[in-house]
PDB file of C-alpha atoms in Angstrom:
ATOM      1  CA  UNK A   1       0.000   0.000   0.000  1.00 48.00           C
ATOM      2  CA  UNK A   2       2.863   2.412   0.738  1.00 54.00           C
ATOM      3  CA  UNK A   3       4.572   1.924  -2.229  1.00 53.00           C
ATOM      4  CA  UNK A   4       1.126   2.814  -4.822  1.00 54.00           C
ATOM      5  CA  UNK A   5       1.002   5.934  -2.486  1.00 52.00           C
ATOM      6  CA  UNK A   6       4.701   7.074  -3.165  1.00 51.00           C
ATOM      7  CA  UNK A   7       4.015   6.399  -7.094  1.00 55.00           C
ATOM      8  CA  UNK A   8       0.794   8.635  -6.983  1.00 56.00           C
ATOM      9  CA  UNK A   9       2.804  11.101  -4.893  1.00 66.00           C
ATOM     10  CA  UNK A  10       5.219  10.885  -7.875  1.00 77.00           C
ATOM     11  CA  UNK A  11       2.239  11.454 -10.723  1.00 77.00           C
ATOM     12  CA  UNK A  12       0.847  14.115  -8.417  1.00 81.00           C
ATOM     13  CA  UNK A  13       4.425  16.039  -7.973  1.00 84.00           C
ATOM     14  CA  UNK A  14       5.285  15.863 -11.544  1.00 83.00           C
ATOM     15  CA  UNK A  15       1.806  17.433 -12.883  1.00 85.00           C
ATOM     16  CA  UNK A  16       2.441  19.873 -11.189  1.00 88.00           C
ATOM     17  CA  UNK A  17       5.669  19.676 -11.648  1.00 86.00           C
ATOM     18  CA  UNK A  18       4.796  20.402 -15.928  1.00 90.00           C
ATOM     19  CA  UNK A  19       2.232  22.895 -14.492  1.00 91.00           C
ATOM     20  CA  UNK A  20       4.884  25.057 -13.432  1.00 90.00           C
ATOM     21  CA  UNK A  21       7.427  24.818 -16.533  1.00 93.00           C
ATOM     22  CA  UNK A  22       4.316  25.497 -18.484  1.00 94.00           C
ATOM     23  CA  UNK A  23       3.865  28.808 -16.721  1.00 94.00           C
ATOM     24  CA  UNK A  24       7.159  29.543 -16.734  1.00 92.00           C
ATOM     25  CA  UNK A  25       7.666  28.655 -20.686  1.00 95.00           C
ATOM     26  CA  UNK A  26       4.037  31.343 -21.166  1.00 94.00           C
ATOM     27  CA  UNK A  27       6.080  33.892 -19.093  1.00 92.00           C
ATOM     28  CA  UNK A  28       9.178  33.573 -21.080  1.00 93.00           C
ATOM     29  CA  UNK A  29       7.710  33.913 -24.463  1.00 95.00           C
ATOM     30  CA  UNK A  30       5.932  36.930 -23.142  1.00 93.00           C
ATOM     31  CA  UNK A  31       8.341  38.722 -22.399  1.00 94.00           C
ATOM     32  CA  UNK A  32      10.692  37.779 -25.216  1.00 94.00           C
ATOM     33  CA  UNK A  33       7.941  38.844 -27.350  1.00 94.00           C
ATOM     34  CA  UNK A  34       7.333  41.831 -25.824  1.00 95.00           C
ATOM     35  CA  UNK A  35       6.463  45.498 -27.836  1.00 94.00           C
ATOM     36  CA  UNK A  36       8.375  46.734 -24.874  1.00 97.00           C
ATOM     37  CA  UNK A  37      11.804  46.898 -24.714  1.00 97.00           C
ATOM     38  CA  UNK A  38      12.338  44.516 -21.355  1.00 98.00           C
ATOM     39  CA  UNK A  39      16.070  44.991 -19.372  1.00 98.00           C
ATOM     40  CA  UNK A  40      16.668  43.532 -16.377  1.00 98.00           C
ATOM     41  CA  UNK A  41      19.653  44.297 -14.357  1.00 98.00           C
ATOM     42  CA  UNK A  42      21.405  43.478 -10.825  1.00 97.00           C
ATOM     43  CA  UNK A  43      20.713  45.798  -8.076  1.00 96.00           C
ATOM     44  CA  UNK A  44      24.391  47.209  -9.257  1.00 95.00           C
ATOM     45  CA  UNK A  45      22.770  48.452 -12.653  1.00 94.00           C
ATOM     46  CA  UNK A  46      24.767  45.966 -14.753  1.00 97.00           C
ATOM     47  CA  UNK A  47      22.234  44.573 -17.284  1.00 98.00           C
ATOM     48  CA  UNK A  48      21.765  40.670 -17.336  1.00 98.00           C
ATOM     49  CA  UNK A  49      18.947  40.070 -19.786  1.00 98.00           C
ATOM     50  CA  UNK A  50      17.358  41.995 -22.825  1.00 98.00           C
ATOM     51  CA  UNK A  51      14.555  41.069 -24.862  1.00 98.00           C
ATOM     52  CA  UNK A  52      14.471  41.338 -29.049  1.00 98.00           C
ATOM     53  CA  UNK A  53      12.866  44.216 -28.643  1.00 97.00           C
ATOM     54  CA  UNK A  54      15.443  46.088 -27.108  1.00 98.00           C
ATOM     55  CA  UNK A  55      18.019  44.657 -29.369  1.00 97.00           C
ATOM     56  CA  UNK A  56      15.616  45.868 -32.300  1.00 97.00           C
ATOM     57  CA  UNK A  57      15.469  49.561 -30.731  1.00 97.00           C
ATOM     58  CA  UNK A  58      19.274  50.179 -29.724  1.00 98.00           C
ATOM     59  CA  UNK A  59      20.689  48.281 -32.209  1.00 97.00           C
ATOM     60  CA  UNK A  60      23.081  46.498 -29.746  1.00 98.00           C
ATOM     61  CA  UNK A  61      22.921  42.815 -29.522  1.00 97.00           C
ATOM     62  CA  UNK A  62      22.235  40.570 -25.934  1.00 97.00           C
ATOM     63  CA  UNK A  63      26.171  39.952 -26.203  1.00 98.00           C
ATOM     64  CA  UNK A  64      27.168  43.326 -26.532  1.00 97.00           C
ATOM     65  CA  UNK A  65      25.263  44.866 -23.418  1.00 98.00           C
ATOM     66  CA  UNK A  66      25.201  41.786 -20.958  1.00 98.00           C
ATOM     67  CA  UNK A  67      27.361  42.709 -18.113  1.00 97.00           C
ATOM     68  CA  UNK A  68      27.019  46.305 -18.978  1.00 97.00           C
ATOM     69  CA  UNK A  69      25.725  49.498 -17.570  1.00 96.00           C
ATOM     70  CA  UNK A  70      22.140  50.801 -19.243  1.00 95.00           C
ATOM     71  CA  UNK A  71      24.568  54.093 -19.290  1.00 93.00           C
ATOM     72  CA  UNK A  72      25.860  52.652 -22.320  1.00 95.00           C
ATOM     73  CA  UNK A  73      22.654  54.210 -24.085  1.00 97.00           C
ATOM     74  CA  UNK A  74      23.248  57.284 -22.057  1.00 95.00           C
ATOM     75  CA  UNK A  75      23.407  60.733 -23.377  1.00 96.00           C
ATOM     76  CA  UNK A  76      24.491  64.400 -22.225  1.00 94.00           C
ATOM     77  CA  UNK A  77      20.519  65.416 -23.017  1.00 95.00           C
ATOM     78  CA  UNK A  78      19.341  63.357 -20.077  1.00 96.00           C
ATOM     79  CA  UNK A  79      19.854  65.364 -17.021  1.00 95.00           C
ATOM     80  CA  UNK A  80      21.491  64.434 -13.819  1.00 94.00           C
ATOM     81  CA  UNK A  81      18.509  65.015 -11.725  1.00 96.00           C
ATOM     82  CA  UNK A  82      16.420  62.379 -13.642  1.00 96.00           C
ATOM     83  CA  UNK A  83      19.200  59.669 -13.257  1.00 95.00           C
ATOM     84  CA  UNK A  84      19.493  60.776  -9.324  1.00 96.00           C
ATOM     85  CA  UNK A  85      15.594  60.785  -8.996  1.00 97.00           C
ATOM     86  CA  UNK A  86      15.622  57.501 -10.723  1.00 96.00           C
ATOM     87  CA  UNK A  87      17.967  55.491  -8.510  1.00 95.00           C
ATOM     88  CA  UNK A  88      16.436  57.360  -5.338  1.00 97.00           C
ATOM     89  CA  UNK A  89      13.194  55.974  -6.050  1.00 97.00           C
ATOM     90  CA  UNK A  90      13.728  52.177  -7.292  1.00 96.00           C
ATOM     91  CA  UNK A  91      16.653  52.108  -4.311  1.00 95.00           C
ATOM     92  CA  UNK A  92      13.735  52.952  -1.607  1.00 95.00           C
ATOM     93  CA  UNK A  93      11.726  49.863  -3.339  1.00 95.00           C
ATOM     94  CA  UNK A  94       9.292  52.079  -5.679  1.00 97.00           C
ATOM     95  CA  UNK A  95       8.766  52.539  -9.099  1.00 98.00           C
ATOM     96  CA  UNK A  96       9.850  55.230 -11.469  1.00 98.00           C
ATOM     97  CA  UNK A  97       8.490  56.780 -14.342  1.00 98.00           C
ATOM     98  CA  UNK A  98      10.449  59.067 -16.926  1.00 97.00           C
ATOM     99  CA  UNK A  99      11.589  59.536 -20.186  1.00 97.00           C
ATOM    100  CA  UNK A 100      14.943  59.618 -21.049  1.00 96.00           C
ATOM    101  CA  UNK A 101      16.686  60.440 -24.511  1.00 97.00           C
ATOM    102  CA  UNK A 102      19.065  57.674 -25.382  1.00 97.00           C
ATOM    103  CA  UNK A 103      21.899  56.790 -28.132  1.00 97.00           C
ATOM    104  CA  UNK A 104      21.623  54.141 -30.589  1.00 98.00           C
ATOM    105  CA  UNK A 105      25.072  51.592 -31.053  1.00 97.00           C
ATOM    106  CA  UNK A 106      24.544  53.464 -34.710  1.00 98.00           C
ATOM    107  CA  UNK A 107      25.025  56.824 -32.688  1.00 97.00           C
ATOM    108  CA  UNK A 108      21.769  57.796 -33.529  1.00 97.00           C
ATOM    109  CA  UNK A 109      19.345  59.583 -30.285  1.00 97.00           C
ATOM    110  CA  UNK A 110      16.142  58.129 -29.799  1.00 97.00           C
ATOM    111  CA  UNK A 111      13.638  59.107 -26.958  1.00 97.00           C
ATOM    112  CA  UNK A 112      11.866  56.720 -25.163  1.00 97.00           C
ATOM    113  CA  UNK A 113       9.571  56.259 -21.792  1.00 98.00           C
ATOM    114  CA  UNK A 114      10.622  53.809 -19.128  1.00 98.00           C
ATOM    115  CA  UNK A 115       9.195  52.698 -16.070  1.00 98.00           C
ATOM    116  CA  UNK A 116      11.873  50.835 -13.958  1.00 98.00           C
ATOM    117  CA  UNK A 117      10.945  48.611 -10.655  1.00 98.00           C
ATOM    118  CA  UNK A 118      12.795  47.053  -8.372  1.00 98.00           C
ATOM    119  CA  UNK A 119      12.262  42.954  -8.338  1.00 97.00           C
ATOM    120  CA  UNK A 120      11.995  41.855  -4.727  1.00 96.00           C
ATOM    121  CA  UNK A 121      12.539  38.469  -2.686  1.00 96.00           C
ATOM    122  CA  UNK A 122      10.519  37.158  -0.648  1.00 95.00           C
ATOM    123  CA  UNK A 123      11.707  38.915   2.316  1.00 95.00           C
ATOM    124  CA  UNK A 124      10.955  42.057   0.511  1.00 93.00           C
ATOM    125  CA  UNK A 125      14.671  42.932  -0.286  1.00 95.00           C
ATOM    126  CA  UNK A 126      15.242  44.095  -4.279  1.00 96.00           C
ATOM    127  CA  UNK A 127      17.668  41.935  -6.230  1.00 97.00           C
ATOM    128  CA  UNK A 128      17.150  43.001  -9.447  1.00 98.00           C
ATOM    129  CA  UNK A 129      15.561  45.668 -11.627  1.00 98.00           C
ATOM    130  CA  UNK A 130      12.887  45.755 -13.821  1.00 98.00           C
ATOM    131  CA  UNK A 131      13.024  48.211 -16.606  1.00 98.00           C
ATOM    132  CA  UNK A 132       9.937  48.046 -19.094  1.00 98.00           C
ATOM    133  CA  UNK A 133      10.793  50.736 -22.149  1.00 98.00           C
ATOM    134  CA  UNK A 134       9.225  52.115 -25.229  1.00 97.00           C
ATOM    135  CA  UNK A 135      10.627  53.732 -28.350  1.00 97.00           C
ATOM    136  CA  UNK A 136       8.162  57.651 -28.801  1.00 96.00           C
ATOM    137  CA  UNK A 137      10.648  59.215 -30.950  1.00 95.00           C
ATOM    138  CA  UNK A 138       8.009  59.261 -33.586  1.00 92.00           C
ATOM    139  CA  UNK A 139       5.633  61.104 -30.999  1.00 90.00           C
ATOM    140  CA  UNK A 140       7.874  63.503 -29.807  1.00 89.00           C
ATOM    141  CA  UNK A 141       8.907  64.316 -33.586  1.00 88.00           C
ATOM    142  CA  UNK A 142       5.548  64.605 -34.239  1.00 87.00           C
ATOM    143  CA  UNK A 143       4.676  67.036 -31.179  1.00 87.00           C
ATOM    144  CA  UNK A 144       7.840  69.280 -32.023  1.00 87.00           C
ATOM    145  CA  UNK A 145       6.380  69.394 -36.008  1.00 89.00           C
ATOM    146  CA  UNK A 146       3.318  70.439 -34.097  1.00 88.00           C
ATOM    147  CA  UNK A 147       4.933  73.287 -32.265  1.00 88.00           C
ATOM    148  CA  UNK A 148       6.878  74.542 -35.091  1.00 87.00           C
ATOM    149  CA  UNK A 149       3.838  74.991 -37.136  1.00 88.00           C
ATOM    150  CA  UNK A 150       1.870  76.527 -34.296  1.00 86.00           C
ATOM    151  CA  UNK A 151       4.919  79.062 -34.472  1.00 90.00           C
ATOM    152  CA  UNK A 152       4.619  79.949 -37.891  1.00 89.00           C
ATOM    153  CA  UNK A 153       0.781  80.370 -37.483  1.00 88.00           C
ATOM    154  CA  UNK A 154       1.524  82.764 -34.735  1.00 90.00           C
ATOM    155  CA  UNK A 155       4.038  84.520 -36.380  1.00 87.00           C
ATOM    156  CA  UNK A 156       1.425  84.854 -39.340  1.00 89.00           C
ATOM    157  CA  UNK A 157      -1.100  85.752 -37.303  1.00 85.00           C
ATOM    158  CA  UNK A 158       0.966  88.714 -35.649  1.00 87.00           C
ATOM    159  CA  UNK A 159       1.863  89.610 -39.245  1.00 85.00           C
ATOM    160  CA  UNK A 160      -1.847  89.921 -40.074  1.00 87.00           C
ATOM    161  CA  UNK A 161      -2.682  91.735 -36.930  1.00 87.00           C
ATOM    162  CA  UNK A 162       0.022  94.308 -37.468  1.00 88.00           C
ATOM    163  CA  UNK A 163      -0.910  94.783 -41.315  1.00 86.00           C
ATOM    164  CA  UNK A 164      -4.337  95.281 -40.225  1.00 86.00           C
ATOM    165  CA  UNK A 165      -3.811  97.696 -38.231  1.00 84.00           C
ATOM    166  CA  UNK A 166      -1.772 100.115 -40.210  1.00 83.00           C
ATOM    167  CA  UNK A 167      -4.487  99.889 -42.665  1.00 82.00           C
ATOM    168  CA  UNK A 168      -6.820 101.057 -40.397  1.00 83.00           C
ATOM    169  CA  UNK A 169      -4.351 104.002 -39.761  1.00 82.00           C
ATOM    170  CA  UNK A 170      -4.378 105.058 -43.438  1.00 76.00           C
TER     171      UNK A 170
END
């Protein structure tokens, strides 16, 4: 009798045993499939994993950054205060939103909108950080096309103004 209850023990362990690696294989593909640029790094900021997406975005391959600082994307248009911000807030165990405006491997900037959280054990202590990223260089090209034009209106519209006016002088 004790021996069918160690092999149903067995059956039992490794369903759910499959149960888990299923959920774990879903989770994967996720976020290798991602829209959203996925990074994770050590508490230390060096990066350990990328997704395709990222790869896609920056241009660098998983080789290239593994090991690496995210500052390897970093530019001089970034300020300091967002970085410090940043690191204050996924340090004290929150998240962070932000945008930051990032180089290419090809050199070329790109903007793009990152939320960053820290991954936490089970005793609540962060090992690991979570950043989830997306490319809006396209909106933010399209917002400063936006402004420019709204410029030129103005400008014409002043121009109008004024020429009205000094016909009304006349």
């Amino acid at each position: 009798m004790e021996f069918r209850f160690v092999i149903f023990r067995s059956q039992t362990e490794l369903a759910e045993r499959k149960q888990v690696e299923k959920k774990l294989q879903k989770l994967s593909r996720a976020v290798e499939q991602s829209p959203s640029s996925i990074v994770i790094t050590d508490t230390a900021g060096c990066i350990e994993y990328v997704n395709p997406r990222f790869t896609e975005v920056t241009g660098y391959s998983a080789e290239e950054v593994i090991g690496k600082n995210p500052r390897v994307l970093k530019t001089d248009k970034t300020s300091r205060e967002t970085h410090r911000q940043l690191w204050q807030e996924i340090t004290a165990g929150r998240e962070w939103h932000g945008e930051f405006i990032n180089r290419k491997k090809n050199g070329e900037e790109y903007y793009e909108h990152a939320s960053i959280s820290p991954i936490m054990d089970d005793q609540g202590v962060a090992t690991h950080y979570l950043a989830v990223k997306e490319d809006i260089t396209g909106q933010k090209m399209a917002e400063k096309e936006v402004r420019n034009k709204n410029q030129i209106l103005q400008f014409q519209l002043e121009a109008i103004e004024q020429l009205q006016a000094e016909l009304r002088e006349q």
